XYZ file of C-alpha atoms in Angstrom:
540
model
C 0.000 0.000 0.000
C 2.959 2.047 0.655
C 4.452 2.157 -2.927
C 0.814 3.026 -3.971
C 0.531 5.905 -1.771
C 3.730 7.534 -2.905
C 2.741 7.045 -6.589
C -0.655 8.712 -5.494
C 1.083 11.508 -3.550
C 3.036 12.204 -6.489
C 0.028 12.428 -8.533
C -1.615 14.798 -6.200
C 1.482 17.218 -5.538
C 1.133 17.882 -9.082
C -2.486 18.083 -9.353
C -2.022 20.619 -6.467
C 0.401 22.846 -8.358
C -1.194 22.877 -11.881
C -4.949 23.859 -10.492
C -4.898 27.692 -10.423
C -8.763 28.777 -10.256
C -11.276 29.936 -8.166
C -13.988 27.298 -6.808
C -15.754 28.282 -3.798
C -15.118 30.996 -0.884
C -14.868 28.159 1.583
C -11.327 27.020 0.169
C -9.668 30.202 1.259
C -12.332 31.942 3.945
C -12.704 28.868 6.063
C -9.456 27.136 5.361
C -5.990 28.931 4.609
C -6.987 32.095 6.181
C -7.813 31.084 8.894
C -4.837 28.808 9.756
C -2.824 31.965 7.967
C -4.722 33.712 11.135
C -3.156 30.806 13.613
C -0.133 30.378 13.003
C 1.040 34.440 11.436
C -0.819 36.461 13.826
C -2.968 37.839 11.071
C -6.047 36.780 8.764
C -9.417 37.707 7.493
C -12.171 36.095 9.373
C -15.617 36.394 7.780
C -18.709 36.530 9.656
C -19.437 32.308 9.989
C -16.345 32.473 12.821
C -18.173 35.640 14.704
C -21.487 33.781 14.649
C -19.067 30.289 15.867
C -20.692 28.182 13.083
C -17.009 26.810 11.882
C -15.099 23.995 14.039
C -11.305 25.285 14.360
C -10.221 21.510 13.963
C -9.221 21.901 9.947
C -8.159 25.116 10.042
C -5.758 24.398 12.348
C -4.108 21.245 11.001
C -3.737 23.690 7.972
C -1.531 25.780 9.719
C 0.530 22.972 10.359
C 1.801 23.164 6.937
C 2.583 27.021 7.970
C 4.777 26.574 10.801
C 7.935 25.412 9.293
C 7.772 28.347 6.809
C 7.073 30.952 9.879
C 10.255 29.294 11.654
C 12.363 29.152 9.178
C 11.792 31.923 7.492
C 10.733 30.728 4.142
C 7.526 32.357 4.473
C 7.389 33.711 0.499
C 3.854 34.692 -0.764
C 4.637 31.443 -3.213
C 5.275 29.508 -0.811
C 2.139 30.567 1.452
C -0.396 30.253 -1.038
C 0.887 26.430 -2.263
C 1.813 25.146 1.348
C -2.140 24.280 2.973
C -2.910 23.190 -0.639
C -0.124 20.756 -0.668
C -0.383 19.523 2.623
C -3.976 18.852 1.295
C -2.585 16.606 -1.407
C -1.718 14.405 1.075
C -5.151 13.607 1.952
C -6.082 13.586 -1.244
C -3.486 10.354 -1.908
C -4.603 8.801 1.101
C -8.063 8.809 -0.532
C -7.198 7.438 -3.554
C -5.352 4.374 -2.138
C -8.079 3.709 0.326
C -10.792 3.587 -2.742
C -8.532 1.026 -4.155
C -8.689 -0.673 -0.430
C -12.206 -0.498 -0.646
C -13.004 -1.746 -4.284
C -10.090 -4.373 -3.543
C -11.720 -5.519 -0.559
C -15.622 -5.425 -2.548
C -14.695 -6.446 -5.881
C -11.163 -8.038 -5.831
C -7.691 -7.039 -7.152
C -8.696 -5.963 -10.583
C -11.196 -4.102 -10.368
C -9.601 -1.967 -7.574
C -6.712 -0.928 -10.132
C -9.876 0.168 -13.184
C -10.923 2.035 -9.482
C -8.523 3.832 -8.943
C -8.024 4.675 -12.285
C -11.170 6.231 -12.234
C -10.639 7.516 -9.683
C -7.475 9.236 -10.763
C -9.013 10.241 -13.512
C -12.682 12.067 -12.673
C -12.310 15.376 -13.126
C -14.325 16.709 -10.245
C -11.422 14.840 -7.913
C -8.641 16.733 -9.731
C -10.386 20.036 -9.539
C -11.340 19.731 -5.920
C -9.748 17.014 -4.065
C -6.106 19.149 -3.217
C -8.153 22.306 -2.769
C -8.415 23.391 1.148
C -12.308 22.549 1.664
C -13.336 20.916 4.517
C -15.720 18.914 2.333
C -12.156 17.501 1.055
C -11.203 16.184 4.039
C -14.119 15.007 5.083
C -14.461 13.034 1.390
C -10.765 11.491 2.553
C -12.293 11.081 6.058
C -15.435 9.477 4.668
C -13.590 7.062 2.511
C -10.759 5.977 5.302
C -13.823 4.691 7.821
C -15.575 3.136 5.466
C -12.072 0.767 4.824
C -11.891 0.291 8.152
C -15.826 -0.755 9.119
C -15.699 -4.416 9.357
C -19.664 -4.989 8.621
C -19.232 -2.343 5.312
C -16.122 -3.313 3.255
C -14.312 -6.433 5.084
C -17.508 -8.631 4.869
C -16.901 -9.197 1.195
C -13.242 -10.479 1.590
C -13.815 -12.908 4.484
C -11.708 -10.800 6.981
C -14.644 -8.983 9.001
C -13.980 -12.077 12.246
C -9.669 -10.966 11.861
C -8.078 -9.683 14.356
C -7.768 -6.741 12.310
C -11.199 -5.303 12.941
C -10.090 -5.412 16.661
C -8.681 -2.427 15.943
C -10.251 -1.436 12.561
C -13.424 -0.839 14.013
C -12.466 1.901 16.758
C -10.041 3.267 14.216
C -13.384 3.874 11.379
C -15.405 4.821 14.853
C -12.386 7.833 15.595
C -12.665 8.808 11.745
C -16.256 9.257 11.509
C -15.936 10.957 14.837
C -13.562 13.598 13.509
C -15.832 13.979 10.179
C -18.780 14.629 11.976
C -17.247 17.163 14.410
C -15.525 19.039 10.530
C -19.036 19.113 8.821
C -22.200 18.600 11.112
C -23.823 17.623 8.094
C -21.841 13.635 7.715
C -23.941 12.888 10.869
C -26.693 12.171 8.227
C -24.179 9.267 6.766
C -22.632 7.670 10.417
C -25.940 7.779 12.825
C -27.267 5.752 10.475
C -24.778 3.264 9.856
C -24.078 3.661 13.652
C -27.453 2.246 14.304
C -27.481 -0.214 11.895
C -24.032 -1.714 13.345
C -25.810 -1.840 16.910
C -28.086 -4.884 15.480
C -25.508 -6.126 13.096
C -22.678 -6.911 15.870
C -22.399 -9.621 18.257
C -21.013 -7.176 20.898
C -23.055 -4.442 21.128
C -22.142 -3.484 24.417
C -19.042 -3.732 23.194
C -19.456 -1.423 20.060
C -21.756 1.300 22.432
C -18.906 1.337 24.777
C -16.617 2.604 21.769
C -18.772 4.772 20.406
C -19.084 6.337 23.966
C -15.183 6.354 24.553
C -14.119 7.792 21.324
C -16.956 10.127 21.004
C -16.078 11.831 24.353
C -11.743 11.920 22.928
C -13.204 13.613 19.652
C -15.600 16.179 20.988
C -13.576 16.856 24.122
C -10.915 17.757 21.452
C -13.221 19.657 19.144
C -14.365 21.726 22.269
C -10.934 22.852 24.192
C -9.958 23.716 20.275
C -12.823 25.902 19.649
C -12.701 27.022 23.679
C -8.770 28.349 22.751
C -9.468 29.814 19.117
C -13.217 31.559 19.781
C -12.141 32.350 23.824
C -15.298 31.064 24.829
C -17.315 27.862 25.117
C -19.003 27.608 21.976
C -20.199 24.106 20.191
C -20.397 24.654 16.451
C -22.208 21.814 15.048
C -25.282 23.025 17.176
C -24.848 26.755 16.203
C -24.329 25.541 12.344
C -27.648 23.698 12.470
C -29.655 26.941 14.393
C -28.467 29.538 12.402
C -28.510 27.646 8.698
C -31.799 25.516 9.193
C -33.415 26.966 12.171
C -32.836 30.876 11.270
C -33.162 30.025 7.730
C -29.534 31.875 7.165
C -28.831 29.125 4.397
C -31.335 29.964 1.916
C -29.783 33.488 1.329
C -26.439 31.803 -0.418
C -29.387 30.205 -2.695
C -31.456 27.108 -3.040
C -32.474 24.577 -5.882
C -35.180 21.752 -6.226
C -35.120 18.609 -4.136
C -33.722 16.755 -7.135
C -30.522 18.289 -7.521
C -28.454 16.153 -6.491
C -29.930 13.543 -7.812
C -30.044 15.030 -11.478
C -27.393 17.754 -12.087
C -25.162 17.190 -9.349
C -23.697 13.983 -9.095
C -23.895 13.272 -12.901
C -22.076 17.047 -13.263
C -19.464 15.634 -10.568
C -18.904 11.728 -12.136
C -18.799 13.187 -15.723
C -18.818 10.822 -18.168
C -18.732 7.851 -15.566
C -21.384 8.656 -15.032
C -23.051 6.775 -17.975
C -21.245 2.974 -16.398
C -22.128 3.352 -12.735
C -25.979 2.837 -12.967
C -24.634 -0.356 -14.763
C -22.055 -1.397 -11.717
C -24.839 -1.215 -9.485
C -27.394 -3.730 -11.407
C -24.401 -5.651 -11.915
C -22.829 -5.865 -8.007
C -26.127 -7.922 -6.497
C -25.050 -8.205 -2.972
C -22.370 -6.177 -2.705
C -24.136 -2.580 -3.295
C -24.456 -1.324 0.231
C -21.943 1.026 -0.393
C -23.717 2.666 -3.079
C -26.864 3.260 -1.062
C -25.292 5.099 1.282
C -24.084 7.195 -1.439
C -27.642 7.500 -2.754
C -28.540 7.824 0.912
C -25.951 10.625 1.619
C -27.318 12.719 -1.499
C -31.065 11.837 -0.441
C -30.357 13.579 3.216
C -28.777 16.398 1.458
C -31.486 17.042 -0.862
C -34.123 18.106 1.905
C -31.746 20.597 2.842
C -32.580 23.935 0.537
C -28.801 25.574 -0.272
C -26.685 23.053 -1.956
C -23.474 22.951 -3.648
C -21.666 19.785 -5.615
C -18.881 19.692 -3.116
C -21.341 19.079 0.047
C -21.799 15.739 -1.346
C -18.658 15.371 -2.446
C -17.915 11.891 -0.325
C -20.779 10.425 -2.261
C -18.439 10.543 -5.165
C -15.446 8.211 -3.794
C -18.091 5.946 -2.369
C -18.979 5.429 -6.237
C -15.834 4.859 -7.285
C -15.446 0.951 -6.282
C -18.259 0.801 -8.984
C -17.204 2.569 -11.663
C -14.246 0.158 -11.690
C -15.671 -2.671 -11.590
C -18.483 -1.794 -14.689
C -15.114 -1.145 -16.415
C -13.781 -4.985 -15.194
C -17.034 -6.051 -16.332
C -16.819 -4.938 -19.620
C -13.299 -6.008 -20.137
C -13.365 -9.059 -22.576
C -11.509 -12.221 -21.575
C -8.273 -13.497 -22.954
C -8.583 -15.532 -25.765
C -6.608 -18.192 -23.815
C -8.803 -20.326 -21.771
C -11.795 -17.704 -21.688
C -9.762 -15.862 -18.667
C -9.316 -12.395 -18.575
C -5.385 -11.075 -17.404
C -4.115 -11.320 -14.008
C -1.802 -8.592 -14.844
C -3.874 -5.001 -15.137
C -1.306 -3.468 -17.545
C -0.698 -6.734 -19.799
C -4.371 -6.690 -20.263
C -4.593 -2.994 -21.304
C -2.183 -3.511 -23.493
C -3.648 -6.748 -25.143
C -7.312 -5.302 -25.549
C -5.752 -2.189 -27.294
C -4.310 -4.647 -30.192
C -7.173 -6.538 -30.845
C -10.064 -5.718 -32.736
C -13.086 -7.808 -31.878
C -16.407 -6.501 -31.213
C -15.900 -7.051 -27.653
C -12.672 -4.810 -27.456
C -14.045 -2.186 -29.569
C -16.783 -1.873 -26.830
C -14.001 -1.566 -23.726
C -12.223 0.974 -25.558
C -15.241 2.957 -26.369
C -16.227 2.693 -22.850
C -12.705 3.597 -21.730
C -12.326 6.968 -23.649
C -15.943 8.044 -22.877
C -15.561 7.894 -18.847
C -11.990 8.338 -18.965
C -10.172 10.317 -22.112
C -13.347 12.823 -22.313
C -12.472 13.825 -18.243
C -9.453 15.706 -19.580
C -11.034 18.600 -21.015
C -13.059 19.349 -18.670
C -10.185 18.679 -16.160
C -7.838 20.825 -17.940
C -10.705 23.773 -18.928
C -11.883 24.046 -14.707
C -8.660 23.890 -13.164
C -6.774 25.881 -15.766
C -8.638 28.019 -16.722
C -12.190 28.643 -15.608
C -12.358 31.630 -13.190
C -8.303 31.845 -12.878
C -8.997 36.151 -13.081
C -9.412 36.609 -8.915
C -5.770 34.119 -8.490
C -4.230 35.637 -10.906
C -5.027 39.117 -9.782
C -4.032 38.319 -6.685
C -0.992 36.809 -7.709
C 0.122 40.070 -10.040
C -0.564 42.068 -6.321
C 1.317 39.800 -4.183
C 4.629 40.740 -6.777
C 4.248 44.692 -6.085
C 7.072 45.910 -4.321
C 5.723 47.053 -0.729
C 5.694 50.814 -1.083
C 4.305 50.598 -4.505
C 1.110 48.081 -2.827
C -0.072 50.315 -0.084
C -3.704 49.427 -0.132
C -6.319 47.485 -1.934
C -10.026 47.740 -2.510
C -11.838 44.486 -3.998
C -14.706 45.251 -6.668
C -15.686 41.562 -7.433
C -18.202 38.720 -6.367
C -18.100 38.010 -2.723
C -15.353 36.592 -1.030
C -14.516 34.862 -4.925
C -10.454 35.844 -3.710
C -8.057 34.808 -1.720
C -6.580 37.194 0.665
C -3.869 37.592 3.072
C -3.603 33.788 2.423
C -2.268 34.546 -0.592
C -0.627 38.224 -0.439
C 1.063 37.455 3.274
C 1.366 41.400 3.724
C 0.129 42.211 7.355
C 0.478 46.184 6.475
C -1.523 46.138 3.672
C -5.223 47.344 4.527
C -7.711 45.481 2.016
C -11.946 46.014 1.985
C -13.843 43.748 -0.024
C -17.717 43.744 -0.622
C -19.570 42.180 2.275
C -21.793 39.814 1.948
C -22.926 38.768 5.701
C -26.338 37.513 6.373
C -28.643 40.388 8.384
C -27.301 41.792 11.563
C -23.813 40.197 11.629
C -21.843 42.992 9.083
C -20.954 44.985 12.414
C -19.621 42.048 14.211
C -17.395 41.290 10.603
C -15.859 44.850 10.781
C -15.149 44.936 14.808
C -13.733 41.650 14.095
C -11.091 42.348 11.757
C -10.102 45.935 13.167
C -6.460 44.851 13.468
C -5.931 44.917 9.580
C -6.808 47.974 9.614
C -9.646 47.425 6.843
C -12.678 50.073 6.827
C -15.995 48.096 5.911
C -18.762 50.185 6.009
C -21.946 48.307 7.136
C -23.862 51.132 6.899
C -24.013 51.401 3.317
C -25.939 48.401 3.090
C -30.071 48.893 3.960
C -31.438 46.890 6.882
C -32.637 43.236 5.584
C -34.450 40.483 6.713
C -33.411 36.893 6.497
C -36.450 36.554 3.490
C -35.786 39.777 2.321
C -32.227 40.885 1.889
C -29.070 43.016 -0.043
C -26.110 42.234 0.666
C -22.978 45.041 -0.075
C -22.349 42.841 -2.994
C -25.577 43.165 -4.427
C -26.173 46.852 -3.996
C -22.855 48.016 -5.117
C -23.732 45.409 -8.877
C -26.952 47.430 -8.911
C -25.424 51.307 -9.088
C -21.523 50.363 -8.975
C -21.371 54.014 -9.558
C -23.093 55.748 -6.287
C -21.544 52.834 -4.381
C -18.161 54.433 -5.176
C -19.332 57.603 -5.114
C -20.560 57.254 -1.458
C -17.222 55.203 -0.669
C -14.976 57.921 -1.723
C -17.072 60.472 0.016
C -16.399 58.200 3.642
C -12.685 57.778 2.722
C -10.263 60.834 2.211
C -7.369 58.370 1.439
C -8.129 56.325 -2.053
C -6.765 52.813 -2.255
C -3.543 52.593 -3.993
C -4.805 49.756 -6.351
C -8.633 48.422 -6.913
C -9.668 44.925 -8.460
C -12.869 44.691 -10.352
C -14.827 42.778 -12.768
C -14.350 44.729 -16.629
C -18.089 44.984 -16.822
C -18.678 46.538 -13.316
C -15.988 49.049 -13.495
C -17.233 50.506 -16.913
C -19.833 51.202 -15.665
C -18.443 53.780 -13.377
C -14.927 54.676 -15.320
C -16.342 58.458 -14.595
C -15.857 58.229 -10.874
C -12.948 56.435 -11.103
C -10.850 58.524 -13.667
C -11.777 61.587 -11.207
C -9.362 59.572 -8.567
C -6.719 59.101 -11.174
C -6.679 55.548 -11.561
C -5.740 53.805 -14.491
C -5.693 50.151 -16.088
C -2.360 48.652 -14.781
C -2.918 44.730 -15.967
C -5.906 42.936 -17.292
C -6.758 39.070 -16.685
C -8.938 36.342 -18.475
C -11.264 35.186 -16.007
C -14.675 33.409 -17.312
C -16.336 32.952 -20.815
C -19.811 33.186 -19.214
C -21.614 35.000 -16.436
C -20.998 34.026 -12.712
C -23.907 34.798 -10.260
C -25.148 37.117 -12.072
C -22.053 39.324 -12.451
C -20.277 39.649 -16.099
C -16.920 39.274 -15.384
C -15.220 37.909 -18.359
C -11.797 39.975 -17.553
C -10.559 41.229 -13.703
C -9.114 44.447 -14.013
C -6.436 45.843 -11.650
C -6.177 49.411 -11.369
C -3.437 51.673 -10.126
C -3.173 55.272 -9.040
């Protein structure tokens, strides 16, 4: 398993250098800068840490990949803005060799390798996997305690009575533990398969005693964390579920039909795998458990109104194992004694040279679900919405006296920050986008960077009725600036903004003297509603 991991982690430290895009706020506002907070002194925190919605757990074991740089003093912007991300890719490797230990331990040998090939291959796991989500680590979280559950993988192989699940068990009990405590919402997955293993076992007692013991390690932890980081007692899974579901705080970011998961996400996030794994399933009688809990994590998820692809994100490694073996399945036997190849690469290579009917139909399948990935593989984490890095990579290579301040003019939070920049004297304001009544709280905050949000520019709003700063500057970019020069007698030294937006108001902003200093590609179509095919940095 070793020698596959290191392959895997090779894999990944590339993946993690090549992607260069923008995803999600999460990766940056409640990963990397936050542990840039921890472990520099310094660090945007956006209003889901004032309200103590976040567990500190991830963030911290980011800034574990910060540390050496701080004390040794290789703390380059380069090096600050690739460190969490690699240290991610090492997560991201242990996830790919434990979908191989799962399909090896469901469907045998070969299928694992066609597994972990497609695995290697989806796209979605390229573009997100090394990126510094929590929903990444809980995917590699997910994934690991699954391997480990006796009654889910090792009752296919015969080894669910070793001595091995002794241990196993506890160690996929800890793991679930520490997923849960991440993201509230993987309760959904392990309180059910909790339950289930409770009449399943021969020791329940036992297995409730566990459960107990580890559950007390792992929220004990996740509480004196979140005591030290918020200076309070605060228990974010609870204050997650009241303020999203309760207070209805969720629905503002969006919502889409119960269905979407079902129908546009998944299928979006497989790709063109998409098309075999129906097929796997009608094909793996008795051994598809592990596919309805997939199907069972996205059907939890789909009550829930706001939803993204990368919430359901472990969904998609638990249908790897299947996706493998529809490819074994679909491999045609050796012509010698009706067998097909013990070796994975001998039979690659011998189905490539012939040309029966049979083969013609593997390698069709094999360059739909896994040569078509590559574009879109290459096209989202190349290119699609690269503007926002890209800007703030061109920043982050000012010289200091020439980058004195910045003012961000672009969808909310779609940037990284002082994550990325690593200049603690640099004052930067950014549109806000907090839900009603906690803009104040963001601004008193983050007083020590010296940033001037002004949350009275934004109109009182209710939870079903409300504007954030983002939406009213899109709506008259022009009086916003108008009305944010008027409150600040000291311009920013540079401003980043979409082309479209910035047009709009060239007036204002010619009256301040700025001018066009460097232009970058960002998007061939509209993102929420904003045009912002080009970011534009301007300079005084």
């Amino acid at each position: 398993m070793w020698k596959l991991f290191w392959w895997c982690l090779a894999f990944r430290v590339f993946n993690a250098l090549v992607v260069r895009t923008y995803f999600d706020p999460d990766e940056f506002w409640q990963g990397s800068e936050v542990a840039h907070k921890i472990a520099f002194g310094y660090g945007h925190l956006t209003w889901e840490w004032a309200a103590g919605l976040r567990s500190i757990l991830y963030p911290m074991m980011l800034s574990l990949a910060y540390w050496p740089l701080k004390i040794f003093s290789l703390d380059a912007p380069w090096a600050v803005a690739f460190a969490p991300r690699l240290l991610q890719s090492i997560f991201a490797a242990l996830s790919d060799v434990h979908v191989h230990g799962v399909s090896k331990k469901i469907f045998g040998k070969e299928t694992a390798r066609f597994a972990l090939l497609c695995q290697l291959a989806c796209w979605f796991n390229f573009y997100c996997s090394v990126r510094t989500f929590s929903n990444s680590m809980e995917a590699c979280l997910t994934i690991v305690a699954f391997y480990h559950w006796p009654s889910l993988t090792s009752k296919y192989d015969g080894t669910s009575n070793a001595p091995r699940s002794d241990w196993g068990r506890p160690l996929a009990i800890f793991v679930a533990g520490c997923c849960v405590v991440m993201r509230p919402t993987s309760a959904m997955l392990w309180i059910p398969i909790g339950l289930l293993e409770i009449f399943r076992s021969r020791k329940r007692l036992q297995f409730v005693i566990e459960v107990i013991s580890l559950a007390v390690v792992v929220v004990g932890a996740s509480l004196a964390a979140d005591r030290w980081f918020y200076e309070r007692f605060v228990f974010p899974p609870w204050q997650f579920f009241k303020i999203n579901q309760v207070d209805g705080v969720a629905v503002l970011y969006g919502s889409h039909p119960w269905h979407w998961y079902f129908t546009q996400g998944l299928p979006a996030m497989l790709g063109p795998l998409i098309f075999i794994f129906p097929f796997a399933v009608w094909w793996a009688s008795g051994k598809r458990e592990i596919a309805g809990w997939a199907m069972w994590y996205l059907l939890c998820h789909s009550f829930i109104g706001h939803k993204e692809f990368r919430y359901v994100y472990p969904a998609v490694l638990l249908c790897m194992p299947f996706c493998g073996y529809a490819l074994q399945k679909l491999q045609p036997a050796s012509k010698k004694g009706g067998k097909k190849d013990d070796d994975f690469a001998s039979g690659v290579s011998r189905i490539s040279k012939e040309k029966t009917p049979k083969s013609a139909v593997w390698k069709a399948a094999v360059f739909v679900v896994i040569g078509l990935q590559i574009p879109f593989m290459v096209f989202f984490s190349v290119f699609h919405q690269r503007g926002t890095i890209s800007a703030v990579d061109y920043l982050g290579g000012l010289p200091d006296g020439e980058l004195q301040s910045v003012l961000f003019l672009l969808p909310c939070h779609s940037m990284p920050l002082y994550s990325y920049l690593h200049k603690k004297n640099v004052p930067m304001r950014f549109l806000d986008c907090s839900p009603p009544g906690w803009a104040r709280s963001v601004a008193e905050m983050n007083l020590d960077l010296g940033t001037t949000q002004h949350p009275e520019l934004v109109p009182p709003c209710t939870p079903q009725s409300c504007v954030s700063e983002s939406d009213v500057f899109r709506s008259n970019s022009r009086a916003w600036l108008e009305g944010y020069f008027s409150q600040n007698a000291t311009p920013p030294s540079h401003i980043v903004g979409c082309d479209s937006t910035l047009s709009k108001s060239w007036a204002v902003l010619e009256q301040k003297a700025f001018q066009t200093a460097a232009t970058f590609f960002n998007s061939h179509f509209d993102l929420y509603g904003w045009e912002c095919n080009n970011v534009i940095v301007l300079a005084k």
